Coordinates of C-alpha atoms and ligand atoms in Angstrom, one line a residue:
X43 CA -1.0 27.3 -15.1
X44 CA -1.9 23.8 -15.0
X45 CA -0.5 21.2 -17.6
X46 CA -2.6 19.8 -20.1
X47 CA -3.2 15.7 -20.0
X48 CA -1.0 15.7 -23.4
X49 CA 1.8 18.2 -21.6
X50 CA 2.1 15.9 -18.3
X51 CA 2.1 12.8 -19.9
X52 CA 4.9 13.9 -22.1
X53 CA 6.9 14.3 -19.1
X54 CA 6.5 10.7 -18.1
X55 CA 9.7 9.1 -19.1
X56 CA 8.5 5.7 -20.8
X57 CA 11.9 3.4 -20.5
X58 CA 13.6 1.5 -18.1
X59 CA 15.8 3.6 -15.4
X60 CA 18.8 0.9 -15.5
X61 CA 22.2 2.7 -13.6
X62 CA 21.2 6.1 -14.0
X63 CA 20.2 5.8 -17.6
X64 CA 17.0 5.4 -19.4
X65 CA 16.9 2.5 -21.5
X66 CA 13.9 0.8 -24.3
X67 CA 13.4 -2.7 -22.4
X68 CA 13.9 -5.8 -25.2
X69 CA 10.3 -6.7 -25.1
X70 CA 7.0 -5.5 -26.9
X71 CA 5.4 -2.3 -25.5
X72 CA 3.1 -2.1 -22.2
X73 CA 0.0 0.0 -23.1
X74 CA -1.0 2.0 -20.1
X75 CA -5.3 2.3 -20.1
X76 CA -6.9 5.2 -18.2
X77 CA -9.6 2.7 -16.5
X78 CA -12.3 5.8 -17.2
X79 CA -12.1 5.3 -20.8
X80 CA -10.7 2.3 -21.7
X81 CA -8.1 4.1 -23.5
X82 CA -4.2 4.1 -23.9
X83 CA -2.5 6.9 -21.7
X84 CA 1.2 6.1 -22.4
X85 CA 3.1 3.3 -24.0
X86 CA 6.1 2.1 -22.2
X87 CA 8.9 0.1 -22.2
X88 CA 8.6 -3.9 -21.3
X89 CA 11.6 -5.2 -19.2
X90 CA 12.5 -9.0 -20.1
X91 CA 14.1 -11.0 -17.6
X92 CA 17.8 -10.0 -19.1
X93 CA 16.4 -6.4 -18.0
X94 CA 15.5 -7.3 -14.9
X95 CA 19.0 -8.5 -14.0
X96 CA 20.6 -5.8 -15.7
X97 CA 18.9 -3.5 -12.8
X98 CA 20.0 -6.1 -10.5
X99 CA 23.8 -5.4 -11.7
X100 CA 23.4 -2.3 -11.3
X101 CA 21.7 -2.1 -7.8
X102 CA 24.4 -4.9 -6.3
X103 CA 27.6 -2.7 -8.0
X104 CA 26.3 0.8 -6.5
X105 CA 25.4 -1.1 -3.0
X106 CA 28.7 -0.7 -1.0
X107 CA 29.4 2.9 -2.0
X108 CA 25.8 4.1 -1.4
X109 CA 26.1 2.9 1.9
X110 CA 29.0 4.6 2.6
X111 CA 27.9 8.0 2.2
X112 CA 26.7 10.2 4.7
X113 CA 23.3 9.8 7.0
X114 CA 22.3 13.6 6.1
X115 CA 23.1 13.2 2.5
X116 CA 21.2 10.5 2.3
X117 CA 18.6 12.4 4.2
X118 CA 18.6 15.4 2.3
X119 CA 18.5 13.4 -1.1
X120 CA 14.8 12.5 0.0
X121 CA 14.0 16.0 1.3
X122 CA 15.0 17.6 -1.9
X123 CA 12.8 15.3 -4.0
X124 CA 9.9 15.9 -1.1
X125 CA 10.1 19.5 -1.9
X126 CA 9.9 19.2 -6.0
X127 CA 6.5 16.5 -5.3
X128 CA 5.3 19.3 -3.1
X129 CA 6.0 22.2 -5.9
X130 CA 4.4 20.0 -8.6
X131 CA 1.8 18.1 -6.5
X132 CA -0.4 18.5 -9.0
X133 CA 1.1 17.0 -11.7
X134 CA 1.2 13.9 -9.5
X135 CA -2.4 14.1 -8.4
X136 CA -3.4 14.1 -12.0
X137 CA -1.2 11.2 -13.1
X138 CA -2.4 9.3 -10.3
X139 CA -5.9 9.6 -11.2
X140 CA -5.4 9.5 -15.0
X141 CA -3.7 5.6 -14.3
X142 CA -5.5 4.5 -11.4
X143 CA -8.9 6.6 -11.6
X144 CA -9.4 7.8 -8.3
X145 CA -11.2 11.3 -8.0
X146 CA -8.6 14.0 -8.1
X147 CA -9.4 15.2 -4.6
X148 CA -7.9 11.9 -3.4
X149 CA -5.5 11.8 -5.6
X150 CA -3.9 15.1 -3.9
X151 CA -4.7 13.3 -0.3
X152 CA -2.7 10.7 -2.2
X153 CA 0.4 13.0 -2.8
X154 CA 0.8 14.5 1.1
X155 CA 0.6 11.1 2.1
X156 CA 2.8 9.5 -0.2
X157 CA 5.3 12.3 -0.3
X158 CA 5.1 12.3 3.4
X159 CA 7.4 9.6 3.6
X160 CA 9.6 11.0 1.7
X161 CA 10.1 13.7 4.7
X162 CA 9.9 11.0 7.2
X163 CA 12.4 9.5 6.4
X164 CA 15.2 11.9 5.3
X165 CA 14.3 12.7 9.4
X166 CA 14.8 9.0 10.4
X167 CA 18.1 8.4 7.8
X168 CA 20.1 10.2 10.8
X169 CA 18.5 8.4 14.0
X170 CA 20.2 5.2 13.2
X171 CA 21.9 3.8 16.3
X172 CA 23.4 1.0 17.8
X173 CA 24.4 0.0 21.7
X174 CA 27.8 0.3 23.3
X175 CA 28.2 -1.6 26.8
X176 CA 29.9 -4.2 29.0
X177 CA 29.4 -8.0 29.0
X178 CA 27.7 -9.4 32.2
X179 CA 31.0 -11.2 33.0
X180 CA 32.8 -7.6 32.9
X181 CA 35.3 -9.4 30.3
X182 CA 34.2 -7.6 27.8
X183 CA 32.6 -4.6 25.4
X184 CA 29.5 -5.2 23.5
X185 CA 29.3 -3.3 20.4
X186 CA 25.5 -3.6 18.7
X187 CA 25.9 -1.6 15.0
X188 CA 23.0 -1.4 12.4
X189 CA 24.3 -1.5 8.7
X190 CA 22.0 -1.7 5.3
X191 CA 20.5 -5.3 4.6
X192 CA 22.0 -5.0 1.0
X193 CA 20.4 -4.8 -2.5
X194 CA 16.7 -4.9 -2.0
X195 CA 13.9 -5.4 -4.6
X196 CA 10.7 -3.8 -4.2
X197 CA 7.1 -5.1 -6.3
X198 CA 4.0 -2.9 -6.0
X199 CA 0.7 -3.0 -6.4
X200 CA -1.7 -0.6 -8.4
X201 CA -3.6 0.6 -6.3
X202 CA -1.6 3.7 -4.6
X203 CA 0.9 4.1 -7.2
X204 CA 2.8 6.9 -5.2
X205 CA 3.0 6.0 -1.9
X206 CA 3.4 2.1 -2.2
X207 CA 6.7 3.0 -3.7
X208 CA 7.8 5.8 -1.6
X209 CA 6.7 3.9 1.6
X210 CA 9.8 1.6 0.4
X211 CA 12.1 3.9 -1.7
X212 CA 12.0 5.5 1.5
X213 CA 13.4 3.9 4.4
X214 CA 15.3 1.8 1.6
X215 CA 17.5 5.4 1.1
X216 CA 17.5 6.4 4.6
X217 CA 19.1 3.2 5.4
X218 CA 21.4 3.2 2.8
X219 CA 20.2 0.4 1.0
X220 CA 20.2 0.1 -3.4
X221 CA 17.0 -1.1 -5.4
X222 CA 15.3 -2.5 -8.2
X223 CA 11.4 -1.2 -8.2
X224 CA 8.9 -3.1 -10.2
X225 CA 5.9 -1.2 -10.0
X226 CA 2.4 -2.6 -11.1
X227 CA 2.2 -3.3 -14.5
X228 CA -1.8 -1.3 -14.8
X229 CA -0.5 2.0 -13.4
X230 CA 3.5 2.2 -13.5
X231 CA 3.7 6.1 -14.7
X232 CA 3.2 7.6 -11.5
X233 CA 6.7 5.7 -9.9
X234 CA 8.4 6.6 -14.0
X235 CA 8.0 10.5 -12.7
X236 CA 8.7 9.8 -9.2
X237 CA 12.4 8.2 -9.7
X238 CA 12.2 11.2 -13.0
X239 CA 12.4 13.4 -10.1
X240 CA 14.4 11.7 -8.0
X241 CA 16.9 12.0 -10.5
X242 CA 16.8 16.3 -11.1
X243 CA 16.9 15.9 -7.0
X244 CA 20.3 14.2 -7.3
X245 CA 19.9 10.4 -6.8
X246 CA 23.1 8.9 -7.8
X247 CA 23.0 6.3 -10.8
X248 CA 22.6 2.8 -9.7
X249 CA 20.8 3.7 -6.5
X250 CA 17.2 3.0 -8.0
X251 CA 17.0 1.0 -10.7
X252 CA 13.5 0.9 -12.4
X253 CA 11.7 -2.2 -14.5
X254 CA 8.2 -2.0 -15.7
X255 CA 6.9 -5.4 -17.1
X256 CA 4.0 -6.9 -18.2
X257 CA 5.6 -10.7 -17.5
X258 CA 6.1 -10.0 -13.7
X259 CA 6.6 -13.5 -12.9
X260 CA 9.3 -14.4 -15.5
X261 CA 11.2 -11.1 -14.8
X262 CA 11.0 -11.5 -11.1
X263 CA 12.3 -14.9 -10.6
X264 CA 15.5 -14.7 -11.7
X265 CA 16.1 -11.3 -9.9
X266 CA 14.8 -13.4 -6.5
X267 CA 16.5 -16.2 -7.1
X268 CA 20.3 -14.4 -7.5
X269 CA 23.1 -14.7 -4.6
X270 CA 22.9 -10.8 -5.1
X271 CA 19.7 -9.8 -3.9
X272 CA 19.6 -9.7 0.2
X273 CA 15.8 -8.4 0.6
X274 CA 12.3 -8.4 -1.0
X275 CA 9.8 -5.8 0.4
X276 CA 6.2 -6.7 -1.6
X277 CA 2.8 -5.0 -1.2
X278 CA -0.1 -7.0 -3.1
X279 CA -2.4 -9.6 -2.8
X280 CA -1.7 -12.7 -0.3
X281 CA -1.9 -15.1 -2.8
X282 CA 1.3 -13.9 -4.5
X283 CA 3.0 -13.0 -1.5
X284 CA 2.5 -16.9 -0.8
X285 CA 4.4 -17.3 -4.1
X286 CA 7.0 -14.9 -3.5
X287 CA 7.7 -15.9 0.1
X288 CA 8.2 -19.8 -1.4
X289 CA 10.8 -18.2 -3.3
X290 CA 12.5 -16.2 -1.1
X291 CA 13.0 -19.1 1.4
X292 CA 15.2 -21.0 -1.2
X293 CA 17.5 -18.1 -0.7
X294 CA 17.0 -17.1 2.9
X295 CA 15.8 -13.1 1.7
X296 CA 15.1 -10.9 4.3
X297 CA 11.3 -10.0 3.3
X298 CA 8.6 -7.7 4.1
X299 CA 5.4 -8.7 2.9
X300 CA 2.3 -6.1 2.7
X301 CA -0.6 -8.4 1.6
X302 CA -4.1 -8.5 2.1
X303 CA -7.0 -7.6 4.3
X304 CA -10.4 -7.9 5.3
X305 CA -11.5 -5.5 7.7
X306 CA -14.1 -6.0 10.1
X307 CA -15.9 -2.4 10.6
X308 CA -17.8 -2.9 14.2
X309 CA -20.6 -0.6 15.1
X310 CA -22.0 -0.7 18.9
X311 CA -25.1 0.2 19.9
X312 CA -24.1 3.3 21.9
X313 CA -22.0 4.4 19.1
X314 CA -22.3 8.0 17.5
X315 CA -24.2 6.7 14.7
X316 CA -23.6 9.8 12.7
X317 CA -19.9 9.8 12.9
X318 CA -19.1 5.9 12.2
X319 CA -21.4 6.6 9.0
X320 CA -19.0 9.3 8.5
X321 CA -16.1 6.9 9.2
X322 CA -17.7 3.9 7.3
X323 CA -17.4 6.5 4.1
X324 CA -13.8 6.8 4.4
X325 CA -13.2 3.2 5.1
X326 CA -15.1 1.6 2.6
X327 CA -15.0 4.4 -0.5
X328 CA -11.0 5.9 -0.1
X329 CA -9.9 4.2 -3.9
X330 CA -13.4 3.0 -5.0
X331 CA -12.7 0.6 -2.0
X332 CA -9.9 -0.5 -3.7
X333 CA -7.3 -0.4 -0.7
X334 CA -6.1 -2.9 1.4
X335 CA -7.3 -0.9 4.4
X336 CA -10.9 -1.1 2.9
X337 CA -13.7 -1.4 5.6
X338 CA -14.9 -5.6 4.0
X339 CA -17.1 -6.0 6.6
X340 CA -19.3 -4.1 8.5
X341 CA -20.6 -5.7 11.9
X342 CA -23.7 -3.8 13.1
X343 CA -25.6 -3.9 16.4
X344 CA -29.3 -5.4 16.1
X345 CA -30.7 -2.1 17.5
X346 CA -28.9 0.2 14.9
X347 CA -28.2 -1.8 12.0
X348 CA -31.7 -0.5 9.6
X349 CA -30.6 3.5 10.8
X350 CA -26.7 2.6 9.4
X351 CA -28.0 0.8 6.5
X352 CA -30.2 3.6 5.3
X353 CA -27.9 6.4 6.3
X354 CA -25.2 4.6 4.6
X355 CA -27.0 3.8 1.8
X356 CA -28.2 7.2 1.3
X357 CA -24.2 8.6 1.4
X358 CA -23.5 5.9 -1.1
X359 CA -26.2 6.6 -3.6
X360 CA -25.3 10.0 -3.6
X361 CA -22.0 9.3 -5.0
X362 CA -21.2 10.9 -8.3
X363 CA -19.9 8.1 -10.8
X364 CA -17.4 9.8 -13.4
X365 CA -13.9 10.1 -14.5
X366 CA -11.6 10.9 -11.5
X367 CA -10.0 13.8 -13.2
X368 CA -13.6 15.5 -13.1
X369 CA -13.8 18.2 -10.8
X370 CA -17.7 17.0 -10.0
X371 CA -16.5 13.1 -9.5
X372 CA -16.8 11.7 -6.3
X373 CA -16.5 8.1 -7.1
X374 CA -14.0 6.4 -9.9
X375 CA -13.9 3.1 -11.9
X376 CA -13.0 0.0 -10.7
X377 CA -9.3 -0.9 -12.3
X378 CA -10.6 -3.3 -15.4
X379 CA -13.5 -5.3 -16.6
X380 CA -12.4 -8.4 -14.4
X381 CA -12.8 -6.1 -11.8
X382 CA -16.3 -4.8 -12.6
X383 CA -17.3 -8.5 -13.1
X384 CA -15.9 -9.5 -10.1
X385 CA -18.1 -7.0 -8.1
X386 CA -20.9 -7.9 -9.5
X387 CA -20.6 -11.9 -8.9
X388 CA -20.1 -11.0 -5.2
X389 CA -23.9 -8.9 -5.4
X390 CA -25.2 -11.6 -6.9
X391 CA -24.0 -14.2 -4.7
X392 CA -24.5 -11.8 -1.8
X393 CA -28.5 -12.0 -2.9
X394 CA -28.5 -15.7 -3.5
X395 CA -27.3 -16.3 0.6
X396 CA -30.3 -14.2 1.5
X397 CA -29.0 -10.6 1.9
X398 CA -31.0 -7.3 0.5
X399 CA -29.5 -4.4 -1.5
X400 CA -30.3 -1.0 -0.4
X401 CA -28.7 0.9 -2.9
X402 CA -26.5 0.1 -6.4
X403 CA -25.4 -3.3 -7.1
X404 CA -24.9 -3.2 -10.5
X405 CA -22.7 -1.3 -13.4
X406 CA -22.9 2.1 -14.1
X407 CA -22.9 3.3 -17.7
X408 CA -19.8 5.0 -20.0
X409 CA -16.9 3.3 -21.4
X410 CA -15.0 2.8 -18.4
X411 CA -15.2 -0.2 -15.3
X412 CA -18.2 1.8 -13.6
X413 CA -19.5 -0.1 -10.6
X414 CA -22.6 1.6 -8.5
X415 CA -21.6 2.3 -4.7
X416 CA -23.5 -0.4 -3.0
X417 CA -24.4 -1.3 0.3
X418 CA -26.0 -4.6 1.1
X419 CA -28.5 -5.4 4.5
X420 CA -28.8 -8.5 6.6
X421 CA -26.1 -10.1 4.9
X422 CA -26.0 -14.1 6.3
X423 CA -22.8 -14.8 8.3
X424 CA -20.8 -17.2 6.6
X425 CA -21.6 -15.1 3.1
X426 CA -19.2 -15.8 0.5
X427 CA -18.8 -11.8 0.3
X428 CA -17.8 -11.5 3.5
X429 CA -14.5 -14.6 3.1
X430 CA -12.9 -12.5 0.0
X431 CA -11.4 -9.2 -0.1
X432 CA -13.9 -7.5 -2.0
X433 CA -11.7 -4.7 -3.2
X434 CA -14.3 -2.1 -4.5
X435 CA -17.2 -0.6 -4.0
X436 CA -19.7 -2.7 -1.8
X437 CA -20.4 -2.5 1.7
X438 CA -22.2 -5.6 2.8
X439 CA -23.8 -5.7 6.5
X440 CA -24.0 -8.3 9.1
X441 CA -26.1 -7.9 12.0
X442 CA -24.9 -9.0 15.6
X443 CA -26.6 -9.0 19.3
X444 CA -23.4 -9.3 21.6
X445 CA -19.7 -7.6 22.3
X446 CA -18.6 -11.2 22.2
X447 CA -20.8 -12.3 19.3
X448 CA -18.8 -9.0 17.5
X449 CA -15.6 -9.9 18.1
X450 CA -15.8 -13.3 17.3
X451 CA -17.2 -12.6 13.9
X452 CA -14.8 -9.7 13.0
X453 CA -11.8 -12.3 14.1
X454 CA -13.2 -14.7 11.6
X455 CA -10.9 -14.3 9.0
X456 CA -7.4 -15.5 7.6
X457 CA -6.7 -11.8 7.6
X458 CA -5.4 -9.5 10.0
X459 CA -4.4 -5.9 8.6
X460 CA -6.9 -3.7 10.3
X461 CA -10.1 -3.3 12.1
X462 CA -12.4 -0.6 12.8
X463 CA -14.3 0.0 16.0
X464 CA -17.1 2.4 16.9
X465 CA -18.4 2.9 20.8
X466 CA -18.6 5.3 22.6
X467 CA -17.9 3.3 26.0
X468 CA -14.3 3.7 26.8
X469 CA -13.8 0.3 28.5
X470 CA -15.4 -1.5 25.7
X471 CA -13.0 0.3 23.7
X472 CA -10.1 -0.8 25.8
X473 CA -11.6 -4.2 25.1
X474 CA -12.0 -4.3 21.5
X475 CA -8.2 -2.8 21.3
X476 CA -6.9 -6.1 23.1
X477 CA -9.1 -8.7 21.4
X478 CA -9.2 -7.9 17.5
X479 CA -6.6 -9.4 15.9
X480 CA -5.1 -7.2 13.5
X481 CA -1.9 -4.9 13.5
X482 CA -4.0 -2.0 13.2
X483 CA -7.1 -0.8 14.7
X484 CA -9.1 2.5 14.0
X485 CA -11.2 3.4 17.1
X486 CA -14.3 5.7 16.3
X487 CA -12.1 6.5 13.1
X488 CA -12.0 5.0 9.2
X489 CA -8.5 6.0 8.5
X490 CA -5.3 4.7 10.1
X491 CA -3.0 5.6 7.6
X492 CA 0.2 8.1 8.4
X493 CA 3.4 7.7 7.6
X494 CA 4.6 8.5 11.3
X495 CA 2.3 4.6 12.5
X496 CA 3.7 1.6 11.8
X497 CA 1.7 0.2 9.0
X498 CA 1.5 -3.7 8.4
X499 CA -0.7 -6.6 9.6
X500 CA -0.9 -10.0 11.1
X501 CA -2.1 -13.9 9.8
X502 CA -2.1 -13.5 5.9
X503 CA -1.6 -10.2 5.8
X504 CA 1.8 -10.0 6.1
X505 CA 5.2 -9.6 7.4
X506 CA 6.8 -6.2 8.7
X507 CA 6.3 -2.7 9.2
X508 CA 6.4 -0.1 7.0
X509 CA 6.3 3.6 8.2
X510 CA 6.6 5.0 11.9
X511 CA 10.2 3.9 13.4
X512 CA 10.0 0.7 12.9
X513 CA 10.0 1.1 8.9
X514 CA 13.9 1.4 9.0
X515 CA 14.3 -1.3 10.2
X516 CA 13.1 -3.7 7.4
X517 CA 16.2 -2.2 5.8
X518 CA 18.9 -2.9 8.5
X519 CA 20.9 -5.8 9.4
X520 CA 21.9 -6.0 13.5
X521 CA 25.8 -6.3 13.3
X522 CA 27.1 -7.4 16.9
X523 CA 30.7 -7.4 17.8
X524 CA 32.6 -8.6 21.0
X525 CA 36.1 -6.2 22.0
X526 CA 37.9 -7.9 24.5
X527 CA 37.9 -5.4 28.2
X528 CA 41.6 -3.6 27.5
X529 CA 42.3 -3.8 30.8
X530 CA 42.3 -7.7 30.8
Ligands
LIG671 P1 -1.1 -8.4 -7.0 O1 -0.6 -9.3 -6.0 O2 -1.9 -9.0 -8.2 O3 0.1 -7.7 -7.7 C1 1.0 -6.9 -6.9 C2 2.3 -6.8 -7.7 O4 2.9 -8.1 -7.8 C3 2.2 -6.2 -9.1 O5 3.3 -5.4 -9.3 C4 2.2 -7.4 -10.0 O6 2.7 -7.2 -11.2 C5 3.2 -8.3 -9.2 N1 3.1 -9.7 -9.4 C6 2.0 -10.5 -9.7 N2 2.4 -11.8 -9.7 C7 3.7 -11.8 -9.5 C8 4.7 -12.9 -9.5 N3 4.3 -14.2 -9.6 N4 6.0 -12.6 -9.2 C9 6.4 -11.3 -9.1 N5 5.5 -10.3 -9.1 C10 4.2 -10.5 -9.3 O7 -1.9 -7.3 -6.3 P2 -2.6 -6.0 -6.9 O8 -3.9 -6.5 -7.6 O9 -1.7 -5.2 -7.7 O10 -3.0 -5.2 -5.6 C11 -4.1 -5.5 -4.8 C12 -3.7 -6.3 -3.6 O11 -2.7 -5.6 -2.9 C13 -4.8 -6.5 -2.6 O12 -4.8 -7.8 -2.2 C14 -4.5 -5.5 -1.5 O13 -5.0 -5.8 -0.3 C15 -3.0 -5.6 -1.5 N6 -2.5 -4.4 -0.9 C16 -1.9 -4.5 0.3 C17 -1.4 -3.4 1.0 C18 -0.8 -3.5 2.3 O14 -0.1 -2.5 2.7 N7 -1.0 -4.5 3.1 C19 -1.5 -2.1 0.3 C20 -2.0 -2.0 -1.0 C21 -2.5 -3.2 -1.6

């Protein structure tokens, strides 16, 4: 039988997880508020910066014998805590959506994906190689080895509080690298029962070292600027990655930066109108458009642009407003009243620069951070909507009359995590693959997301890959070494 909201979060472990061991941070309480209600979920512990360096001591002392144990026991470390997320999915599902709000039916789509790397890689902690050969003088043997970059600290953002930590728990494992996680501050339970589970799967103490804290800054500094650390892996906004990144060049950190986006959503005129609606739902409404992926633009044909508009606007208005645990909720809160207000300065200003609103644009009603799905028509190139990630649930439309007029406009951006394209002409396809500039691209689909892809973007939005093969990597150092030929 399922849990009750009391049982599950009685589960949630509310300290810090410092060297195995769950400790009260030194600080005042952090109040966890289901965005729904407005109400506290969970109190929790609040790590100072003393905290956050205690984690640090703990990561850096556990470091070189974590990465001397075994590929597959590494491997199997992550498979065993995939299997207890898969029995008890829905207790994750539900936490997720209590913290963050998203309807439970994402909230599971949440889990597969988020535990998915988790599987991924315990697979890819046993494919790490290197290179054996001779030198091009024949003098000598070329030895190319791949060990673990060293203690690495991980910060998160809210919005998928699962998989933005397992994306990085992940490959840190696999490679055989120690960490200190700092999830975000507004939903931090989800990543307490993670690492709760991590532990009944066996993690060893010291390998994962927890810190909530609602003084990020202050308890992140120090952590970044010790000789200990060797890596920061980030996801959230670009504007403290900037921050981070200025830090992490007075030490020389190896850093993966996951920031953020502002996808152009392209429709062509021979596109299957039907379908990119279909798509354009995914894109724009996955997390109350709250994701980094979200569809920020959408760059309609002339010829097509009132049938999307209406057919869009008609999917949007639809939408069920509600609390995400509610089986009937198809659309959640925003994550707090800036939030809310945010949205609605963007209609507003939206409307001021000459564009229409077909459907929502303003709050919807209850205690929580409602926002009506919105979709806005003939919005003005150059729109001050269309130069900010808009992170929630507005879809404002541009019209365009050329392939080249499209690209240009979808390239106009600081950003470059991922694009969307819709056409049904293959060579235009071809085209659109080779001239937006982003590291991702969804052709005649709204979701790129797997854990198997590479995930990361160009320009602002970031540095590195997480996911596919390539997310190892971010975790290993290339060790070369030079053997003299025996012979000689
Ligand atoms: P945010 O940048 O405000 O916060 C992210 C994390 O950084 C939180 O844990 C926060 O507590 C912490 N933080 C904030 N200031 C800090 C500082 N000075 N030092 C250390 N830590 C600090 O972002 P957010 O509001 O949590 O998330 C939304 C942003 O994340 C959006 O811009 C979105 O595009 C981006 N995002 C990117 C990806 C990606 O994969 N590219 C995925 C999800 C979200």
């Amino acid at each position: 039988m399922a849990l009750s909201e009391q049982d599950l979060l009685a589960k949630v472990p509310t300290g810090l997880f410092i060297a195995g061991k769950w400790v009260s941070g030194s600080g005042s309480l952090i109040a966890v508020e289901d965005p729904a209600t407005g109400k506290t979920l969970l109190e929790i512990a609040n790590a100072s910066a003393e905290d956050g360096l205690a984690a640090l001591t703990a990561a850096d002392e556990t470091q070189a014998s974590w990465a001397k144990v075994a590929p597959r026991e590494r491997g199997e470390l992550l498979r065993r805590t995939f299997e207890l997320i898969r029995e008890r999915s829905e207790e994750f599902a539900t936490l997720i959506s209590l913290e963050m709000g998203k309807p439970i039916a994402e909230a599971r789509g949440e889990v597969t994906y988020g535990n998915e790397f988790l599987r991924w890689f315990s697979e890819e902690a046993v494919r790490i190689s290197g290179r054996f050969g001779t030198s091009p003088e024949g003098t000598g043997r070329m030895l190319v080895a791949q060990r673990p970059v060293g203690p690495a600290f991980a910060i998160t953002p809210w919005n998928f509080p699962l998989a933005m930590t397992t994306r990085k728990i992940g490959p840190a494992i696999a490679a055989g690298c120690t960490m200190v996680v700092k999830p975000a501050e507004l939903t931090p339970l989800t990543t307490l029962l993670l690492v709760k589970t991590m532990e009944e799967a066996g993690l060893p103490a010291g390998v994962i070292n927890v810190i909530t804290t609602s003084t990020s800054a202050a308890t992140s500094a120090p952590i970044i600027a010790d000789n200990r650390l060797r890596k920061i892996t980030f996801t959230g906004s670009t504007q403290v990655g900037r921050k981070l990144l200025e830090q992490s060049a007075q030490r020389i950190l190896r850093t993966s930066m996951e920031l953020g986006g502002n996808a152009p959503f392209v429709v062509f005129e021979d596109a299957d109108i039907d379908s990119a609606v279909n798509g354009a739902m995914l894109a724009k409404m996955r997390n109350i458009g709250q994701a980094c992926t979200a569809a920020n633009r959408f760059i309609v044909h002339d010829s097509v642009a009132d049938d999307f508009a209406s057919k869009l606007g008609d999917r949007m208005g639809a939408l069920k407003l509600g609390r995400g645990v509610d089986a009937d909720t198809t659309c959640g809160p925003v994550i707090n009243e800036k939030a809310r207000e945010n949205m609605q300065r963007l209609v507003d200003a939206t409307v001021a620069e000459g564009g229409d609103v077909v459907v929502g644009g303003e709050s919807g009603s209850g205690d929580g951070y409602f926002f009506k799905p919105t979709v806005l028509a003939n919005v003005k190139p150059g729109s001050t909507i269309l130069k900010e990630e808009i992170f929630g649930p507005i879809a404002p439309i541009v019209r365009f009359k050329t392939e080249e007029e499209a690209i240009r406009l979808a390239n106009d951006t600081e950003y470059g995590l991922v694009s969307y394209a819709f056409t049904e002409d293959l060579k235009r396809g071809m085209r659109l693959i080779e001239s937006l500039d982003t590291g991702m691209t969804g052709l005649n689909t709204g979701l790129v997301s797997n854990a198997a892809a590479p995930f990361g973007g160009v320009k602002a939005s970031g540095l590195g890959r997480e996911g596919g093969a390539e997310g190892i990597h971010e975790y290993l150092e290339t060790k070369y070494v030079m053997i003299p030929d025996p012979s000689l």
